GROMACS .gro file of C-alpha atoms in nm:
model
  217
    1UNK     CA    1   0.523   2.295  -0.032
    2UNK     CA    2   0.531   1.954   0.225
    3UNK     CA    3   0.603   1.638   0.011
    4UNK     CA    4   0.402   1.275   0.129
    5UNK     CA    5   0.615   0.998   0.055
    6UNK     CA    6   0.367   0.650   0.008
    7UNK     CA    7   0.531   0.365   0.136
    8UNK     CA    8   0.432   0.026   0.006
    9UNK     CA    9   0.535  -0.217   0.225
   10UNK     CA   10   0.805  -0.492   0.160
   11UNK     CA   11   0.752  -0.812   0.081
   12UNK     CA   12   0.532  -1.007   0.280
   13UNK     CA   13   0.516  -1.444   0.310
   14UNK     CA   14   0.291  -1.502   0.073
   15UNK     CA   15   0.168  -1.882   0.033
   16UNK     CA   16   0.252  -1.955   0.414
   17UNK     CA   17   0.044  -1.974   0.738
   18UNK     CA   18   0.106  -1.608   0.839
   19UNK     CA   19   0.120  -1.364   0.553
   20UNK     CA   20   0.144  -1.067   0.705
   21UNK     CA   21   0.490  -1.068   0.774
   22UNK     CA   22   0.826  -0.963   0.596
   23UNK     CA   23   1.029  -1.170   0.421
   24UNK     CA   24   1.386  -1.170   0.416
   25UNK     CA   25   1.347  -0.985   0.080
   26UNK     CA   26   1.080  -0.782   0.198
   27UNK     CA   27   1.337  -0.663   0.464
   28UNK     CA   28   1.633  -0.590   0.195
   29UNK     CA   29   1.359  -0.375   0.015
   30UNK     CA   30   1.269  -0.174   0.333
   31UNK     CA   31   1.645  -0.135   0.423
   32UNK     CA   32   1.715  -0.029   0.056
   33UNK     CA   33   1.461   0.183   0.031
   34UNK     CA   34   1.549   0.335   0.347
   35UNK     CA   35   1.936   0.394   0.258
   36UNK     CA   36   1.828   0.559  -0.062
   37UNK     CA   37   1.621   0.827   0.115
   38UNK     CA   38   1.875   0.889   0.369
   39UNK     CA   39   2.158   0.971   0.079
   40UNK     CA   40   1.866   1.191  -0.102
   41UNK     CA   41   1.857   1.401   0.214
   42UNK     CA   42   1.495   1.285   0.326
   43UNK     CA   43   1.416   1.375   0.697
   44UNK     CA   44   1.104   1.352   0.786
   45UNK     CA   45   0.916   1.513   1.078
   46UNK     CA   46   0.649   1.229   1.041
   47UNK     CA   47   0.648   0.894   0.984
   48UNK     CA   48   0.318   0.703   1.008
   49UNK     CA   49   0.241   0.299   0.906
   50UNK     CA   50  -0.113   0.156   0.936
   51UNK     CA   51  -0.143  -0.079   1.161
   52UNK     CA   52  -0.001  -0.429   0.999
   53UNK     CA   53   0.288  -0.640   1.090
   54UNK     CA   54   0.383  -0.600   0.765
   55UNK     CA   55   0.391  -0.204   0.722
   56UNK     CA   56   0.511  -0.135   1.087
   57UNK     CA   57   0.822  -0.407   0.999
   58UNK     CA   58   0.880  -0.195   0.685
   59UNK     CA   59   0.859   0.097   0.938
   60UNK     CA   60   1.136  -0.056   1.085
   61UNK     CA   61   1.356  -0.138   0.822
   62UNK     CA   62   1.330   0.224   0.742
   63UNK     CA   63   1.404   0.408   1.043
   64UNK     CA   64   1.693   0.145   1.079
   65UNK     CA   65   1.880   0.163   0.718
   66UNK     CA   66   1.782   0.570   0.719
   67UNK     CA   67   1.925   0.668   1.091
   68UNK     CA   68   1.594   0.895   1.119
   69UNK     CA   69   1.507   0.948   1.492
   70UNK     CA   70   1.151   1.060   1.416
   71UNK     CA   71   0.932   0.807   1.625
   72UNK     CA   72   0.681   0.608   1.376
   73UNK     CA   73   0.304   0.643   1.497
   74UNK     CA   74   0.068   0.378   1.383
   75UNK     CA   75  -0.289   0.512   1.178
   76UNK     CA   76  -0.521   0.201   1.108
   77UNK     CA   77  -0.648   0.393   0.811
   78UNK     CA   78  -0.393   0.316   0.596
   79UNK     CA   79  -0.471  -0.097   0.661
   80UNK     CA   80  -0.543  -0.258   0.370
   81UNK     CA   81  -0.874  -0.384   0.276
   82UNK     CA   82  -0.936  -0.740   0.389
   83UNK     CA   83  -0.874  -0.955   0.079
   84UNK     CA   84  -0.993  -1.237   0.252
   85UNK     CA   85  -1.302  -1.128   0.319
   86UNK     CA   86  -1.335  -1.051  -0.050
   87UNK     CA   87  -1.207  -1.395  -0.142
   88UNK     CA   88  -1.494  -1.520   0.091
   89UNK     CA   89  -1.784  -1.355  -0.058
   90UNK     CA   90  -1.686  -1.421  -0.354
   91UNK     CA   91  -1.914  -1.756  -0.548
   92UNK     CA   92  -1.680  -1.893  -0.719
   93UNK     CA   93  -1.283  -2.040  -0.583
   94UNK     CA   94  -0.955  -2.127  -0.731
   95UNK     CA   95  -0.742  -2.379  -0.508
   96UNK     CA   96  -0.454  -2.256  -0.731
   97UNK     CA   97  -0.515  -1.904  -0.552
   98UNK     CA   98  -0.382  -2.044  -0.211
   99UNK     CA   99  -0.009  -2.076  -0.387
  100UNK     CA  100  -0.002  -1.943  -0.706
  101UNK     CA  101   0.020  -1.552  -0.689
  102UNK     CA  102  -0.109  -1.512  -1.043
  103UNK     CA  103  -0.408  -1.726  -0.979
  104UNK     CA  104  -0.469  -1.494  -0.645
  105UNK     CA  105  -0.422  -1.170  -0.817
  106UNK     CA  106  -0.714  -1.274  -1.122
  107UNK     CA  107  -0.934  -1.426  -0.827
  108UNK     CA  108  -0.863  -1.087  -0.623
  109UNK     CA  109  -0.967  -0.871  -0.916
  110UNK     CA  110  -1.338  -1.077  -0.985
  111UNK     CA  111  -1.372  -1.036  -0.600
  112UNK     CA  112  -1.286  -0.700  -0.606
  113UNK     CA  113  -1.535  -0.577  -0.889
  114UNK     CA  114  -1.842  -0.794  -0.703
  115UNK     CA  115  -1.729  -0.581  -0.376
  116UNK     CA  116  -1.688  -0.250  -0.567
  117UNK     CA  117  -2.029  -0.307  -0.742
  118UNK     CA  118  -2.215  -0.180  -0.412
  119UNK     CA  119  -2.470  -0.434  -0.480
  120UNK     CA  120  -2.360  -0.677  -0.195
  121UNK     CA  121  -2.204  -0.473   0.054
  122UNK     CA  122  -2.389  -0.654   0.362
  123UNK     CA  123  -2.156  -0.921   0.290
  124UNK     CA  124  -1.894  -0.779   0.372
  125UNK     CA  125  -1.687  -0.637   0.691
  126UNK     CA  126  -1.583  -0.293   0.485
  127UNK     CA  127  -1.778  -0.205   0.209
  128UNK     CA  128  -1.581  -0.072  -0.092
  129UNK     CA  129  -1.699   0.292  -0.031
  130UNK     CA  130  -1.656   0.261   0.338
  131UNK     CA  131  -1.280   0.154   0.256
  132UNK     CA  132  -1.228   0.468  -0.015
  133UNK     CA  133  -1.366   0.676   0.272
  134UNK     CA  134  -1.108   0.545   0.514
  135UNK     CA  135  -0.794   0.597   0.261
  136UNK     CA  136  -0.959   0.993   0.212
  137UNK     CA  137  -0.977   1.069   0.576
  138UNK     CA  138  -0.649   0.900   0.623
  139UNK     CA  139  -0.458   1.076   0.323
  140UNK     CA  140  -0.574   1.433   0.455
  141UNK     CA  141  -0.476   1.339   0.804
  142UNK     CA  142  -0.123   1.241   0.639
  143UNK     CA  143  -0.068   1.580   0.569
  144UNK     CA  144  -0.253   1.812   0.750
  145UNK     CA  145  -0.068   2.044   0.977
  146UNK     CA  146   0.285   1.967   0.751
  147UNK     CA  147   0.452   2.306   0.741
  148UNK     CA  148   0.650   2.415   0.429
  149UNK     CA  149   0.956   2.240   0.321
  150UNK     CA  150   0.851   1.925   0.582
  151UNK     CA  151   0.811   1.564   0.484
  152UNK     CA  152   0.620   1.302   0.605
  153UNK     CA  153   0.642   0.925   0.493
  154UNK     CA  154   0.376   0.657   0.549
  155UNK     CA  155   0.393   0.285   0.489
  156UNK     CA  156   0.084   0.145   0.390
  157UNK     CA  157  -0.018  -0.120   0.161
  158UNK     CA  158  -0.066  -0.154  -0.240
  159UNK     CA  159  -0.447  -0.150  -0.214
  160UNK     CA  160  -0.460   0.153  -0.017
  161UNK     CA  161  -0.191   0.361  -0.228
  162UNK     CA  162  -0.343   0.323  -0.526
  163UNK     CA  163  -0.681   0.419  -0.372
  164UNK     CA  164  -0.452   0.768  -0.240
  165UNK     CA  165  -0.330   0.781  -0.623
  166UNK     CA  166  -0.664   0.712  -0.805
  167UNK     CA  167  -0.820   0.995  -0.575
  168UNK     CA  168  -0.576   1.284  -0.676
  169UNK     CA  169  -0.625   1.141  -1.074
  170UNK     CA  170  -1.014   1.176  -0.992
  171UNK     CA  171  -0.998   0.802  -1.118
  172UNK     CA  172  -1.270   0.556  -0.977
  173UNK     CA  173  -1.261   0.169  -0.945
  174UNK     CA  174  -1.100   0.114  -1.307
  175UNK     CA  175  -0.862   0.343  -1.244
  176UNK     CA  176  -0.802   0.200  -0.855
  177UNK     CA  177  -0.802  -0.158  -0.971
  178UNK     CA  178  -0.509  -0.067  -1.273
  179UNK     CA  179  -0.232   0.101  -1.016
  180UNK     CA  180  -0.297  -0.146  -0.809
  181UNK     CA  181  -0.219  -0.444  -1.002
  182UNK     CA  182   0.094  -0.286  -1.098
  183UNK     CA  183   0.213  -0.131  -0.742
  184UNK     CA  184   0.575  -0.249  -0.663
  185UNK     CA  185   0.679  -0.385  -0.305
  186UNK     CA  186   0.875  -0.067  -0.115
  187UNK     CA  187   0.747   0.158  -0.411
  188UNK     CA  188   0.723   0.542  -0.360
  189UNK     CA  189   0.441   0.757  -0.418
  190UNK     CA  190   0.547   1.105  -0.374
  191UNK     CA  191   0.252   1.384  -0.341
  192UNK     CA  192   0.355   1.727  -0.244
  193UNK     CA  193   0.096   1.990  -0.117
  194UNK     CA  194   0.078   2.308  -0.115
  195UNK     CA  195  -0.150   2.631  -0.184
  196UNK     CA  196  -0.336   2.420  -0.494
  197UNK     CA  197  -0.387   2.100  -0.296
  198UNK     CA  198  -0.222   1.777  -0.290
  199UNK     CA  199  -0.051   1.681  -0.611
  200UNK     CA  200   0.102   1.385  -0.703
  201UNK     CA  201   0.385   1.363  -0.872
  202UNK     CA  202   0.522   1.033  -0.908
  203UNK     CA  203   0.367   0.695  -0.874
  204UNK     CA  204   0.528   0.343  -0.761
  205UNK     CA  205   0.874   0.493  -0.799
  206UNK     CA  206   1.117   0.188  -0.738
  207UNK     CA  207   1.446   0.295  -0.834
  208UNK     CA  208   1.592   0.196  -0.517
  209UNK     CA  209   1.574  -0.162  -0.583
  210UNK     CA  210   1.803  -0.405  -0.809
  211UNK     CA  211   1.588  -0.575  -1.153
  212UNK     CA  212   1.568  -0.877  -0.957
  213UNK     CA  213   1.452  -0.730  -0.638
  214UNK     CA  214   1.084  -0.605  -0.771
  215UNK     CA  215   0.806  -0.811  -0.629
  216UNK     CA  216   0.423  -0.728  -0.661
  217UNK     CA  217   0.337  -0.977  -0.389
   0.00000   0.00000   0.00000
């Protein structure tokens, strides 16, 4: 069997002019989370990020804290869907949203349910199926070609993890929208594959990271 690690990226700025960046606890997650692979022996022959500040920094902090010399290749599949373009669409607003990150996750899910719906996909840039399409193609890419006993890790973002997750559960958008309210900042996703497919076996593993390091954000 090969084993997929999912990488959700550290902590990004949240409430400031550039989001998609680390923050200085995003980067102790990725170095954590990095340093706790190394001592379990993890050496992977792949390492992948989508395309995002965000994920490649958590690439970063990775390959860094872990001492792998495996060079990282960016995938723009595993780029998260474009909550602001959600957001956007969506009729109705929530100033709160812009600061508060409870306001912008309940805002997020009523966008997310009008995108999912199909109904109004010529309003936006991705559709919702277009995006689930994206995560498929990039989740068999992830693995395809891994020989046995090889690992591969990915960063990516919470969005597009749980989409990888709700897949392999044959879950749909209530399933999709659950794990990913609930997917933890450097969180693990391990999926091996082998002879019966790709399997996963743990989901949003955090273990790495001290109580008062976990951030959903």
């Amino acid at each position: 069997m090969s084993v997929l690690y999912l990488v959700r990226h550290g902590q990004a700025s949240f409430g400031t002019e550039d989001y998609d960046r680390l923050s200085a606890r995003g980067k102790n997650q990725s170095q954590a989370l990095g340093t706790y692979l190394m001592r379990a022996g993890t050496s992977p022959t792949r390492v992948v990020s989508g395309g995002m500040k965000r994920q490649r920094q958590t690439v970063q902090g990775l390959i860094e804290a872990a001492g792998w010399d495996t060079p990282p290749v960016v995938d723009p599949g595993w780029d998260e869907f474009n909550a602001s373009d959600l957001l956007n669409a969506y009729p109705e607003d929530d100033p709160g949203a812009k600061t508060d990150s409870r306001a912008f996750q309940r805002l997020l899910e009523k966008a997310s349910a009008r995108w999912a719906s199909n109904d109004h996909d010529a309003d936006y840039l991705e559709s919702f199926s277009a995006f689930t399409q994206r995560i498929d193609t990039a989740l068999d890419n992830a693995v395809e070609g891994l020989g046995s006993g090889q690992d591969a890790v990915v960063v990516s973002s919470s969005g597009a993890i749980a989409w990888a997750a709700a897949r392999l559960l044959n879950g749909g958008f209530p399933q999709w929208l659950a794990l990913n309210r609930v997917t933890v900042n450097s969180g693990v996703t391990k999926i091996v594959t082998g002879s019966s497919g790709k399997t996963m076996v743990t989901f949003n593993d955090h273990g790495h990271l001290p109580r008062s390091w976990v951030t959903y954000r």
